[in-house]
XYZ file of C-alpha atoms in Angstrom:
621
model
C -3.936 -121.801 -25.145
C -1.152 -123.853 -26.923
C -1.515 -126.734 -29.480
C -0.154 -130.317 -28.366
C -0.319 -133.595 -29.795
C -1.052 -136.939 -28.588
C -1.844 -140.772 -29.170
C -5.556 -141.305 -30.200
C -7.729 -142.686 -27.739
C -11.218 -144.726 -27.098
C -14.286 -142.182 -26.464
C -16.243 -142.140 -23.943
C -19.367 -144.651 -23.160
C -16.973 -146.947 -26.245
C -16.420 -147.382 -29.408
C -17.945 -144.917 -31.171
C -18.689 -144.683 -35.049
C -15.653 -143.769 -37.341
C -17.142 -140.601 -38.996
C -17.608 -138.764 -35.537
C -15.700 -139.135 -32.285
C -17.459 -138.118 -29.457
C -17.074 -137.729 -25.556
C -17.354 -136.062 -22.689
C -14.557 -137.048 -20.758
C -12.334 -136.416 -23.483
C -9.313 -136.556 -21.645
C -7.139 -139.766 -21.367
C -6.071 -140.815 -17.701
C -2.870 -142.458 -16.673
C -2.552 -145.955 -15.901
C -4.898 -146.655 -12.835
C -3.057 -146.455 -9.473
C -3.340 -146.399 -5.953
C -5.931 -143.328 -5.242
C -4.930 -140.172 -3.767
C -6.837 -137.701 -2.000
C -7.823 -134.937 -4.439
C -6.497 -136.670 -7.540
C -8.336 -136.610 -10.540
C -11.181 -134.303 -11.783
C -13.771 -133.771 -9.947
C -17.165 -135.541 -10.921
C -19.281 -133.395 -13.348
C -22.390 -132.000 -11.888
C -26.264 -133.653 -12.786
C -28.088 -131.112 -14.751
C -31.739 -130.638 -15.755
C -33.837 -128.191 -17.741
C -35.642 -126.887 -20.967
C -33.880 -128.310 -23.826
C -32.218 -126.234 -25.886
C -29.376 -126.705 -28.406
C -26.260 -123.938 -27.971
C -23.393 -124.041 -30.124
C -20.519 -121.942 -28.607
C -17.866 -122.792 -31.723
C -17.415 -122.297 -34.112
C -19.654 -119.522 -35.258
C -22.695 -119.543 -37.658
C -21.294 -118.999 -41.118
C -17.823 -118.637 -39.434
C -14.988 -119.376 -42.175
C -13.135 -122.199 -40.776
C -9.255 -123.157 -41.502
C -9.899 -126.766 -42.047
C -9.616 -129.518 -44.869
C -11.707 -132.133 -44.333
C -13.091 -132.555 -40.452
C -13.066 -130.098 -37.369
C -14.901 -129.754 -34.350
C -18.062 -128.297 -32.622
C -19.200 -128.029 -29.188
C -21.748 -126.722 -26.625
C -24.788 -127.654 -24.766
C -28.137 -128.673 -24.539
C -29.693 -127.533 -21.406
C -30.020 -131.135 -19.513
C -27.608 -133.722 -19.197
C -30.222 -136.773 -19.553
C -30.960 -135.454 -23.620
C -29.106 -137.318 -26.357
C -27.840 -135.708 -29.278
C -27.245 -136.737 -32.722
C -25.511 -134.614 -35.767
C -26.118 -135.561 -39.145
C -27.336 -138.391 -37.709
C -24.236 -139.534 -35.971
C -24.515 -139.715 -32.260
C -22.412 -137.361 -29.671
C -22.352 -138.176 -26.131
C -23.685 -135.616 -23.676
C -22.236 -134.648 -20.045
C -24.751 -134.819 -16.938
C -24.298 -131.245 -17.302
C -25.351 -131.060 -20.749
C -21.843 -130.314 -22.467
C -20.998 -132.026 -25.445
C -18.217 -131.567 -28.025
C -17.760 -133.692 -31.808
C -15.370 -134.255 -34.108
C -17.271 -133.962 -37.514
C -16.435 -134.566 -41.000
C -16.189 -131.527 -43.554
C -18.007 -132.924 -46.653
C -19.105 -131.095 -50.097
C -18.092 -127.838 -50.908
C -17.101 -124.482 -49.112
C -20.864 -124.630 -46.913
C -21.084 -126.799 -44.547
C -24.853 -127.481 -42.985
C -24.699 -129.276 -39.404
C -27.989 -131.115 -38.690
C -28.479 -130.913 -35.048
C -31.050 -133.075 -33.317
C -31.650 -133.339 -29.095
C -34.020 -135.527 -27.248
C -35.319 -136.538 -23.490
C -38.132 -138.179 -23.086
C -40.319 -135.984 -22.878
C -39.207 -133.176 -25.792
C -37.424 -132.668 -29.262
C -35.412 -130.040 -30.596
C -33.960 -129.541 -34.094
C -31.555 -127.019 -35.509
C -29.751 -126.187 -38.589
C -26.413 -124.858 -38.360
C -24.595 -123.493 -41.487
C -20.162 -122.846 -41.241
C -18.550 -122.341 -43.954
C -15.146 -123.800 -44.905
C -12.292 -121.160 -45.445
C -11.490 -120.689 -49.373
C -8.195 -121.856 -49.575
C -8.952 -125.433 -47.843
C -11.641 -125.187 -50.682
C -10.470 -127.165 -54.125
C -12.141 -126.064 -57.467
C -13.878 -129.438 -58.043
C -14.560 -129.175 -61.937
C -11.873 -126.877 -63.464
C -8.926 -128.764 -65.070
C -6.857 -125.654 -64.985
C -6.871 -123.004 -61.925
C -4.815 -120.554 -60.458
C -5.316 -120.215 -56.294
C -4.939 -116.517 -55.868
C -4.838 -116.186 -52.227
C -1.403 -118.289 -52.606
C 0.464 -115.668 -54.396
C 3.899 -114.813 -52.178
C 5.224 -112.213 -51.949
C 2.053 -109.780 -52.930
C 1.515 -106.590 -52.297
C 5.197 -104.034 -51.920
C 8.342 -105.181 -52.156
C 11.432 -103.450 -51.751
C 14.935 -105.425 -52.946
C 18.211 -105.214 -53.621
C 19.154 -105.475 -57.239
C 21.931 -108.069 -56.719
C 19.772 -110.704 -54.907
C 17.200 -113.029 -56.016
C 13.530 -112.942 -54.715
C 12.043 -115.823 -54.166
C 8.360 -116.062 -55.911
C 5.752 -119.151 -55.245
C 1.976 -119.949 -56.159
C -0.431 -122.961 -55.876
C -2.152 -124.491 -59.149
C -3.213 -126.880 -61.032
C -0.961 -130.289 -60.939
C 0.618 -130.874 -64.342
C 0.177 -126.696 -65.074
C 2.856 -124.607 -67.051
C 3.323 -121.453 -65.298
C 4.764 -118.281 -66.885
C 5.094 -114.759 -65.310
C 4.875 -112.037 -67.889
C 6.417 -108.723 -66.244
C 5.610 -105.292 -67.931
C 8.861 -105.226 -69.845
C 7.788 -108.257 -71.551
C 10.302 -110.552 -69.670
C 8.336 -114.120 -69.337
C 10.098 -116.105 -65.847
C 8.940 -119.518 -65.699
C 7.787 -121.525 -62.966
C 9.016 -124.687 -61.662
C 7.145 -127.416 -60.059
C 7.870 -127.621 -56.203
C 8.114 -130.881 -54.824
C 5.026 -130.142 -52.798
C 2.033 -130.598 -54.988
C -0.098 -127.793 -56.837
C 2.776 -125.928 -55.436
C 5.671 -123.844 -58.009
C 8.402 -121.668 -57.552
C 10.309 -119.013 -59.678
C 12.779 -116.044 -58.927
C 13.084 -112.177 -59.907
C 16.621 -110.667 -60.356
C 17.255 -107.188 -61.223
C 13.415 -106.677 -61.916
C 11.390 -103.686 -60.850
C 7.741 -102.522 -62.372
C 5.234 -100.582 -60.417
C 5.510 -97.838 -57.999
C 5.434 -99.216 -53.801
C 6.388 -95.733 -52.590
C 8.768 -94.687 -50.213
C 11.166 -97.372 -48.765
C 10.233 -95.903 -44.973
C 8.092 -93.469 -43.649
C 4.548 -92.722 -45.174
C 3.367 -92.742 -48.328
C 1.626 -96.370 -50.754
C 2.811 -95.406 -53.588
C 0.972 -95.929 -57.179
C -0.759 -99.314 -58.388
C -0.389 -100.079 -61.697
C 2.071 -101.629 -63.523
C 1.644 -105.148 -62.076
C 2.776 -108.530 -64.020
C 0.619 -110.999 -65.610
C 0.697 -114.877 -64.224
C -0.194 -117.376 -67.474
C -0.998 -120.804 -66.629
C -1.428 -123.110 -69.458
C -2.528 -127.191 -69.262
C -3.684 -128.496 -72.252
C -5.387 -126.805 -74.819
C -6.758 -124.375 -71.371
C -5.257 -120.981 -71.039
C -5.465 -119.164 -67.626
C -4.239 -115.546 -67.183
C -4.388 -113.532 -63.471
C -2.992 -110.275 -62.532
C -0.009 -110.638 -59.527
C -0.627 -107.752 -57.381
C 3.142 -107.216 -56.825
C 4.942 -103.748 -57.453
C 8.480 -103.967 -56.513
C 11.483 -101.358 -56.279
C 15.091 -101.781 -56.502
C 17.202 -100.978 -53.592
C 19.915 -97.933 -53.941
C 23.562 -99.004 -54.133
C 24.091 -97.785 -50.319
C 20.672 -98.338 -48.861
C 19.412 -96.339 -45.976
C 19.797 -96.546 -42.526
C 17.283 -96.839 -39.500
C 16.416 -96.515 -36.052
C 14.207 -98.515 -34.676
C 11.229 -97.362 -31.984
C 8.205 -99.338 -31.118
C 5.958 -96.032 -30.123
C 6.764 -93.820 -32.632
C 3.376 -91.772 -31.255
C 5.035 -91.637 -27.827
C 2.053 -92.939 -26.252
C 3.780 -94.497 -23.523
C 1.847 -98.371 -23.979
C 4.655 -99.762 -25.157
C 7.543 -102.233 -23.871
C 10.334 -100.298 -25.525
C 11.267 -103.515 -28.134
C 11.276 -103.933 -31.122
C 11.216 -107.802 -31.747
C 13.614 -109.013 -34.928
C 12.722 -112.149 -36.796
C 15.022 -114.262 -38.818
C 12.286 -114.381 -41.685
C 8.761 -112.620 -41.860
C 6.433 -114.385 -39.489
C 8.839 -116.482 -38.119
C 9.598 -117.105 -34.337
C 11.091 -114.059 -32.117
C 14.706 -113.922 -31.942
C 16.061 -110.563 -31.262
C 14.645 -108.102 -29.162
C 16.018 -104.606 -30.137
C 15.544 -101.542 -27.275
C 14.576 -98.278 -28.914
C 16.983 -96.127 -30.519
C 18.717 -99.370 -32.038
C 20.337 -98.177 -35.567
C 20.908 -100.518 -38.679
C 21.214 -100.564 -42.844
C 18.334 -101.765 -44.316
C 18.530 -104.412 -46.626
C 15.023 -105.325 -47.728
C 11.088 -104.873 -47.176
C 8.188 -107.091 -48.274
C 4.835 -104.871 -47.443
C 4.664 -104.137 -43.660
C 8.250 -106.014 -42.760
C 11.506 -104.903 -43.060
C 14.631 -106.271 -43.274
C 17.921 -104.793 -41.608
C 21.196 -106.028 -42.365
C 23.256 -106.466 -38.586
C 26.461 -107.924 -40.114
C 27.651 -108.702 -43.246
C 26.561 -111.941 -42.529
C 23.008 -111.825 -40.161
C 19.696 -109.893 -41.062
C 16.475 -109.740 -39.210
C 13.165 -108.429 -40.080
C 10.921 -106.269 -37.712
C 8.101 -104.070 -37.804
C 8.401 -101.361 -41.213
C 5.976 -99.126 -38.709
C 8.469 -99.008 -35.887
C 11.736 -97.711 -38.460
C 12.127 -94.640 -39.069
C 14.869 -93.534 -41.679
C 18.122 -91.775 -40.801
C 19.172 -88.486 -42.910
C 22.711 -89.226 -43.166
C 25.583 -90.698 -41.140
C 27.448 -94.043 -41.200
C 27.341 -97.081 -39.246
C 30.123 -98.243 -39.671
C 32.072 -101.178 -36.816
C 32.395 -100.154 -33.620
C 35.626 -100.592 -31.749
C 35.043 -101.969 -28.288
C 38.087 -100.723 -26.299
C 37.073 -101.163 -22.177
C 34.755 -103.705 -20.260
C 33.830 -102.477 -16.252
C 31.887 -105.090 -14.118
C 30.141 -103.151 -10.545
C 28.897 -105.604 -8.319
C 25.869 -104.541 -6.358
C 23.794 -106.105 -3.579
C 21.092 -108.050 -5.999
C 22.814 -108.134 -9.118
C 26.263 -106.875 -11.276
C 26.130 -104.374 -13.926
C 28.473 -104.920 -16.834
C 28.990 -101.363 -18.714
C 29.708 -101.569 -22.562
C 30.986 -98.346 -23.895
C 29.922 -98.652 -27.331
C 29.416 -95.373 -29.741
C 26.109 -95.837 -30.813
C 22.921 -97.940 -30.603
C 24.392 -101.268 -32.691
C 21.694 -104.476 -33.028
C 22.653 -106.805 -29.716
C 21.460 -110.151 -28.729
C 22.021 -111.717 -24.961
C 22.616 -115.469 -25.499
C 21.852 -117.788 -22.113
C 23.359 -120.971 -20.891
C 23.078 -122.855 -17.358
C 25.921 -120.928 -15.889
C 27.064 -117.758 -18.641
C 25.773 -115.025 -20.553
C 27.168 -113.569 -23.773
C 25.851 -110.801 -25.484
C 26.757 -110.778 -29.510
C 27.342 -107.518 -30.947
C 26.670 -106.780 -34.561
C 28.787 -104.224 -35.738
C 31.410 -104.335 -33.525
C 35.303 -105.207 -33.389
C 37.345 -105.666 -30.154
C 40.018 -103.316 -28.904
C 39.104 -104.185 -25.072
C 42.458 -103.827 -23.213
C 40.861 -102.925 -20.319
C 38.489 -105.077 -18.107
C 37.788 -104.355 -14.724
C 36.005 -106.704 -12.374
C 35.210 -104.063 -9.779
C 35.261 -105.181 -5.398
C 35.313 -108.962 -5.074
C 32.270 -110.701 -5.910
C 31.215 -114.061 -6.348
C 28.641 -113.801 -8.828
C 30.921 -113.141 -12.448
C 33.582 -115.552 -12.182
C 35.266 -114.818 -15.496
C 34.399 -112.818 -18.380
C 36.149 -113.250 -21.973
C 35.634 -112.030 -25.218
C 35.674 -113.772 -28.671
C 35.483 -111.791 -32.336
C 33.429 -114.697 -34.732
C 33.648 -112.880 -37.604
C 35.145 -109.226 -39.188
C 32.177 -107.385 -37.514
C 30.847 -109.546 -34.635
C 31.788 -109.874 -31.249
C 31.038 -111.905 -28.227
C 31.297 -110.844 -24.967
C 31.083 -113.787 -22.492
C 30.331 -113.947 -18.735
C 30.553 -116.607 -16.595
C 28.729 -117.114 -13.362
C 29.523 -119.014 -10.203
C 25.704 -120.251 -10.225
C 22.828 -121.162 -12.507
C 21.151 -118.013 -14.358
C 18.507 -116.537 -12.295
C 17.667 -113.096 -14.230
C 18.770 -110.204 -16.544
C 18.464 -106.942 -17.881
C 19.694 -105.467 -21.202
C 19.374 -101.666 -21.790
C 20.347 -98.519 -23.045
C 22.391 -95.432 -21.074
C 23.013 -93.199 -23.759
C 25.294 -95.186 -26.381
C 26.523 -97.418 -23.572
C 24.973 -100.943 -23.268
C 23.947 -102.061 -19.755
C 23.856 -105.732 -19.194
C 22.812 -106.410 -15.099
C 22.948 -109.769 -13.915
C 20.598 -110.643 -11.158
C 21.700 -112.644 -8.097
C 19.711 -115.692 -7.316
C 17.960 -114.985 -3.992
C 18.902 -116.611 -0.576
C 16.429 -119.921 -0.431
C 15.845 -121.732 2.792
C 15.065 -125.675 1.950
C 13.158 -126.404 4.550
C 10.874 -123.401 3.650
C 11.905 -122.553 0.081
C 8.458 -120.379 -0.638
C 9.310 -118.075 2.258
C 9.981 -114.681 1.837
C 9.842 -114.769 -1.870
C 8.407 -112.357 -4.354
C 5.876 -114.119 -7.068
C 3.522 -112.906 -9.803
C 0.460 -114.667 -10.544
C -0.830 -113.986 -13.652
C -4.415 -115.396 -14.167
C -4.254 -114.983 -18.046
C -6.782 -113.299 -20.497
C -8.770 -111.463 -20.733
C -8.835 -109.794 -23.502
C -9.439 -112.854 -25.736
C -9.353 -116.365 -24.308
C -10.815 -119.814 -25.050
C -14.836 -120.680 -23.922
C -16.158 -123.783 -23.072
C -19.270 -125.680 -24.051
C -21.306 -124.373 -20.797
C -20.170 -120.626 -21.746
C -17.282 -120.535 -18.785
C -14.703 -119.029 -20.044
C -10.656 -118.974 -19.747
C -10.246 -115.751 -18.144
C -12.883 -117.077 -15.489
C -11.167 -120.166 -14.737
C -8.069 -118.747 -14.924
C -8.384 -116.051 -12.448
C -10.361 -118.552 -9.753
C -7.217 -120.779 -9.519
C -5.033 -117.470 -8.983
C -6.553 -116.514 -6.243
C -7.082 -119.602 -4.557
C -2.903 -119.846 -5.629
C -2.309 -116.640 -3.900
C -3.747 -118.064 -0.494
C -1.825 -121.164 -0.641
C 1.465 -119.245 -1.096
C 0.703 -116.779 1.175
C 0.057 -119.067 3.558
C 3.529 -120.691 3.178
C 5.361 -117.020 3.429
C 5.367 -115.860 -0.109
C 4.663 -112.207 -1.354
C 2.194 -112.819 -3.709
C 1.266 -110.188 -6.315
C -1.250 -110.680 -8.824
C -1.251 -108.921 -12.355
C -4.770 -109.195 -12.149
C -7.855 -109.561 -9.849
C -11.289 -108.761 -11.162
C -12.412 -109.271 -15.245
C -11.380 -106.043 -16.610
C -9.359 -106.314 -19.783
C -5.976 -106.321 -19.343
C -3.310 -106.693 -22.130
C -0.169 -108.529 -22.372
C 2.530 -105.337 -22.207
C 1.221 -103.795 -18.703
C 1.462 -107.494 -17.282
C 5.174 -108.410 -18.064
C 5.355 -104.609 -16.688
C 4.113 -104.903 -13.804
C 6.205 -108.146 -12.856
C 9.582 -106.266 -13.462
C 8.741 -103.135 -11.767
C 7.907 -104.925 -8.510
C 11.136 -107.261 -8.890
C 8.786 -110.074 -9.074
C 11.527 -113.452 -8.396
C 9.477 -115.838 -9.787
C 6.403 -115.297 -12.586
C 3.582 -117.904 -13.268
C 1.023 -117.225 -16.258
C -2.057 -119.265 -15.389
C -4.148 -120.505 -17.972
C -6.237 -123.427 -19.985
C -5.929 -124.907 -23.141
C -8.183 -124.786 -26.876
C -6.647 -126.192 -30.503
C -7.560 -124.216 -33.203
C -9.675 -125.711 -35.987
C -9.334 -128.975 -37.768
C -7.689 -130.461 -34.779
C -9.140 -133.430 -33.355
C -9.562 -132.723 -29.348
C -9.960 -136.432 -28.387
C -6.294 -137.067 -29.743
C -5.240 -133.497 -28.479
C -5.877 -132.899 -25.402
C -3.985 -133.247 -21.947
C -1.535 -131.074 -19.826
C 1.415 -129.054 -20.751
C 3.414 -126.355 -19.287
C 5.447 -123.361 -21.165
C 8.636 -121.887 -20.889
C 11.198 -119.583 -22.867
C 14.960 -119.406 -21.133
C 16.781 -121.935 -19.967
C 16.553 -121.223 -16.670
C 12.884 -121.813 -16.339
C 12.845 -125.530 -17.706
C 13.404 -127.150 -14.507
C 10.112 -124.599 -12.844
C 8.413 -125.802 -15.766
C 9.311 -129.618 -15.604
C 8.141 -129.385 -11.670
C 5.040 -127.546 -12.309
C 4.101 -130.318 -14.822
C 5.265 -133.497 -12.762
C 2.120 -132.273 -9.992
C -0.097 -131.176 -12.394
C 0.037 -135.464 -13.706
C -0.138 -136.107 -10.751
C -3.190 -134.179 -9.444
C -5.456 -134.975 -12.296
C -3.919 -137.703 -14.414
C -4.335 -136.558 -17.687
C -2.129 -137.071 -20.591
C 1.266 -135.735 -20.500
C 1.897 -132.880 -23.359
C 5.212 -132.398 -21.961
C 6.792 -129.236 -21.707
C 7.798 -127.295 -24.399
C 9.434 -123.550 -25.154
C 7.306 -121.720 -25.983
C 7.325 -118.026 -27.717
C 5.032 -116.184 -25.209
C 4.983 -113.249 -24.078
C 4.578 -113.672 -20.613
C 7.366 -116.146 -20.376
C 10.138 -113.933 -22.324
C 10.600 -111.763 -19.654
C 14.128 -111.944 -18.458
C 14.511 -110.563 -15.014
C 13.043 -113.552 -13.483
C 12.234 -117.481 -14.505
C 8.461 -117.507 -15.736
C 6.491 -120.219 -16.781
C 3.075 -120.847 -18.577
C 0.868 -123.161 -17.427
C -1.482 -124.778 -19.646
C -3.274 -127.034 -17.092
C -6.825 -128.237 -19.002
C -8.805 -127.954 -21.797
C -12.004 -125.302 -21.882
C -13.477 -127.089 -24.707
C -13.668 -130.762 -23.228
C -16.645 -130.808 -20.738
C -15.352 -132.716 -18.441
C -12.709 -131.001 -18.382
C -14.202 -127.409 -18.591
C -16.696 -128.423 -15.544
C -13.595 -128.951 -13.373
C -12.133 -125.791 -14.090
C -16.002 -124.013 -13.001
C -15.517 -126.121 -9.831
C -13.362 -124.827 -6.416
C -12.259 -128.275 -5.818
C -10.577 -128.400 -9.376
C -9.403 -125.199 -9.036
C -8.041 -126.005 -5.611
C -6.480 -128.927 -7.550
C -4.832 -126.974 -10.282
C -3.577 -124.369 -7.584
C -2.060 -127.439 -4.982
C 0.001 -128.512 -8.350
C 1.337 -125.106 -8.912
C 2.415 -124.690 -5.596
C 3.771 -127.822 -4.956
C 5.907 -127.242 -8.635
C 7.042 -124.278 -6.931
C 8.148 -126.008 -3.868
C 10.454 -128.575 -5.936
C 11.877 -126.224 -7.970
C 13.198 -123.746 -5.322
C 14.007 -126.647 -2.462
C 16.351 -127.782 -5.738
C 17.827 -123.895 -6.109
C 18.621 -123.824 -2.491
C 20.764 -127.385 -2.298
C 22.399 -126.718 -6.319
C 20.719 -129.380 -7.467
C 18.835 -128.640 -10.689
């Protein structure tokens, strides 16, 4: 499931009121054309029974993440009922699906009157959701303080020398102090975003966190006093912050993401170039670094004197001792093997890496590091690496470039002891007149565990695993290996699937699955196809993948985007994410329930597939 954006459109059965948008074929079509065989989605299926009114989202007395509208949908039991909510009306599938766009009015509780009909019976329901608190504003009080908003909260760890950034949401107009145990009073400034204010600490530390790594909380206590102040009103809150200074020389760390040595791991610890931002680094275990920060459960780890990136404070544990300081990089050797070239990096010790991609080059930047490299050795002839170079950007980073003879098809970055393995994988031999032949693909039907439902009940990992099997006959039956990561509904989580495609030197990997939007997200302006992908090398799959899906069912175009998934971040291979249809649109939903449209959705994919490698084979891109 991925969130896209589109251009509104007309509902189904017309113009419907402007409160509440409603539809069953929710999905916008392409300009009308010639028709193909197979194109399109498949009619939804005539339904009749006892009427009964099922909501399937959101959740009775769920807490929503939405301002002021959001959506509900579900079914009624017989597609020949009509259905009005507070007294708007929603359009009903022949199956019985429906799905509404509602608005959010009064306070946090919202009540959904719910009223079905055919002609021969009536049902009513009440449905109660309530809205989540911080979408909730304080309708009376001139003066308040939003709690939840407070950032950072909770233990901090920082160096003396640098500022940390503090911000809250409040009253409009508000004068903002925060009074720290010392006494010190640091006022607030008004963001430019409204009911929004900013401040910094320096130097400051009050309250105990506890121990920079390992276990240990600490003691609370000690915690500074927000005063907000409008008028002749006085507010005062306690800021549940307790923050520690940083030594002069702070501590270094090794990084391991199964410190328990369970074994359910992926051996990587992912860095970030802020908390909760997007995935940038991937660090193997063993990986050493200073630390330079830690807001509660991230830390941050200094990898130069000019980059830092924050991981997991769980998988650090602290160093007794030693220095870290630049390593001297003195010898390169390149061996070239039958399906790929290992590049050996004689290094020292674990230093923070990242492997940078381009059409035709890799380069893997070392933090920490300073070149000496008067040796490098290319090995027996080969015509994969046709050059490799190496650049120092600043006093302790270094670039090591490689060059390749043809577009990037995989790679592998690891550990051997404190030497840093790079392999580069060849591109496999590809006959264009049968491109799928004798190659090696992973289907992944995704979920579950979690996964979006539709109105009828069907779920994602349902749909999702019909179309990989009918995809694993089709490509079978051109010559492909097919493995699939899955094949019945047992659980199966995200780690042991990226796993299994590496271990079996899957070429190509395709994550199958269907789209949702999360709440307060209108679906009749959001919906369509759209196809994922992470490295360069797997645009073009992606691009293919989504030209056929258009064309087999004509929905809007959501384009293709890159995507931070997991099951597209593997590097070995190209992988892509589909994202075909959406489970909550009933038309949409009863297509996915039926072979035909999963037939449909599996002839795209394979005929993606076909593009892509016929284009491999002849260099063209």
């Amino acid at each position: 499931m991925y969130l896209a954006t589109m251009a509104a459109i007309s509902a189904w059965r017309g113009i419907l009121p402007p409160s509440v948008l409603l539809c069953t074929a929710c999905a916008g079509r392409a300009a009308p054309g010639p028709a193909a065989p197979e194109q399109g989605l498949p009619p939804v299926p005539e339904l009749h029974g006892p009427l009964r009114i099922s909501i399937v989202y959101p959740d009775s007395l769920a807490r929503v993440e939405v301002a002021d509208s959001s959506f509900a949908f579900g079914s009624l039991g017989d597609g020949g009922a009509t259905l009005r909510i507070n007294g708007e009306s929603v359009a009903v599938a022949p199956n019985g699906a429906w799905l509404a766009w509602i608005p959010f009015r009064g306070d946090s509780l919202i009540t959904l009157r719910l009223e079905a009909r055919t002609a021969t019976e009536s049902v009513r329901r009440e449905y109660r959701i309530r809205r989540a608190a911080r979408f909730v504003r304080p309708a009376s009080a001139a003066l308040w303080v939003d709690t939840t908003s407070f950032a950072p909260m909770g233990r901090v760890w920082w160096p003396g020398d640098r500022y940390l950034p503090l911000s809250v949401r409040a009253s409009e107009g508000a004068t903002l102090l925060l009074r720290l145990p010392d006494g010190t009073a640091v006022p607030f400034a008004a963001a430019p975003a409204a009911e929004r204010y900013r401040a910094a600490l320096l130097g400051a530390q009050f309250g105990d966190p506890g121990p920079l790594l390992g276990g240990g909380a600490g003691t609370p206590g000690a915690e500074p006093l927000l005063e907000a102040i409008k008028g002749s009103d006085t507010l005062r809150v306690r800021w549940p912050l307790r923050l520690a200074l940083l030594d002069t020389l702070p501590p270094l760390a090794e990084l391991d993401d199964d410190p328990s040595r369970r074994g359910d791991s992926d051996g990587i610890t992912v860095g970030r170039a802020a908390p909760g931002a997007t995935y940038t680094w991937f660090f193997p275990a063993g990986t050493r670094a200073r630390v330079s920060g830690r807001i509660n459960g991230e830390l941050r780890l200094a990898l130069s004197s000019r980059s830092e990136a924050w991981v997991a404070a769980s998988e650090a544990a602290p160093l007794s001792g030693g220095s870290l300081g630049p390593q001297v990089i003195g010898s390169l050797t390149l061996t070239p093997r039958s399906d790929r070239v290992i590049v050996r990096i004689p290094i020292g010790t674990r230093i923070p890496f990242q492997v940078i991609e381009a059409e035709r080059a890799l380069s893997v930047l070392l933090y920490g590091a300073v070149s000496d490299i008067n040796w490098l050795r290319y090995g027996a002839e080969d015509s994969l690496v046709s050059l490799a170079t190496s650049r120092q950007l600043a006093a302790d980073e270094l670039e090591l470039q490689f060059d390749l003879s043809a577009p990037v098809w995989g790679y592998r970055a690891r550990w051997e002891g404190t030497d840093l393995l790079l392999e580069i994988r060849r591109p496999p031999p590809i006959d264009p007149r049968a491109p799928l032949r004798g190659r090696t693909i992973v289907l992944d039907p995704g979920h579950p565990p979690a996964g979006a439902t539709g109105p009828t009940g069907l779920t994602e990992a349902q749909a999702n695993l019909g179309i990989g099997l009918v995809l694993a006959e089709l490509l079978r039956a051109e010559g492909a290996r097919v493995l699939l990561t899955r094949s019945d509904s047992r659980p199966l989580e995200l780690w042991p699937r990226i796993r299994f495609a590496d271990s079996v030197d899957a070429e190509l990997l395709i994550s199958l699955h269907n789209n949702a939007l999360p709440d307060g997200v209108n679906p009749f302006t959001n919906n369509g196809s759209s196809a994922f992908y992470n490295h360069p090398r797997a645009l073009p799959l992606a691009r293919a993948i989504q030209r056929r899906m258009l064309a087999h069912f004509g929905l809007r175009d959501l384009g293709v985007g890159r995507g931070d998934l997991a099951l597209v971040r593997p590097t070995w291979m190209p992988a892509v994410l589909t994202e075909g249809l959406f489970m909550m649109v009933p038309e949409q939903e009863a297509a996915l329930g039926n072979p035909a449209g999963q037939r449909r959705y599996a002839q795209a994919v394979l005929e993606g597939l076909q593009q892509f490698l016929a284009a491999r084979a002849v260099g063209r891109w």
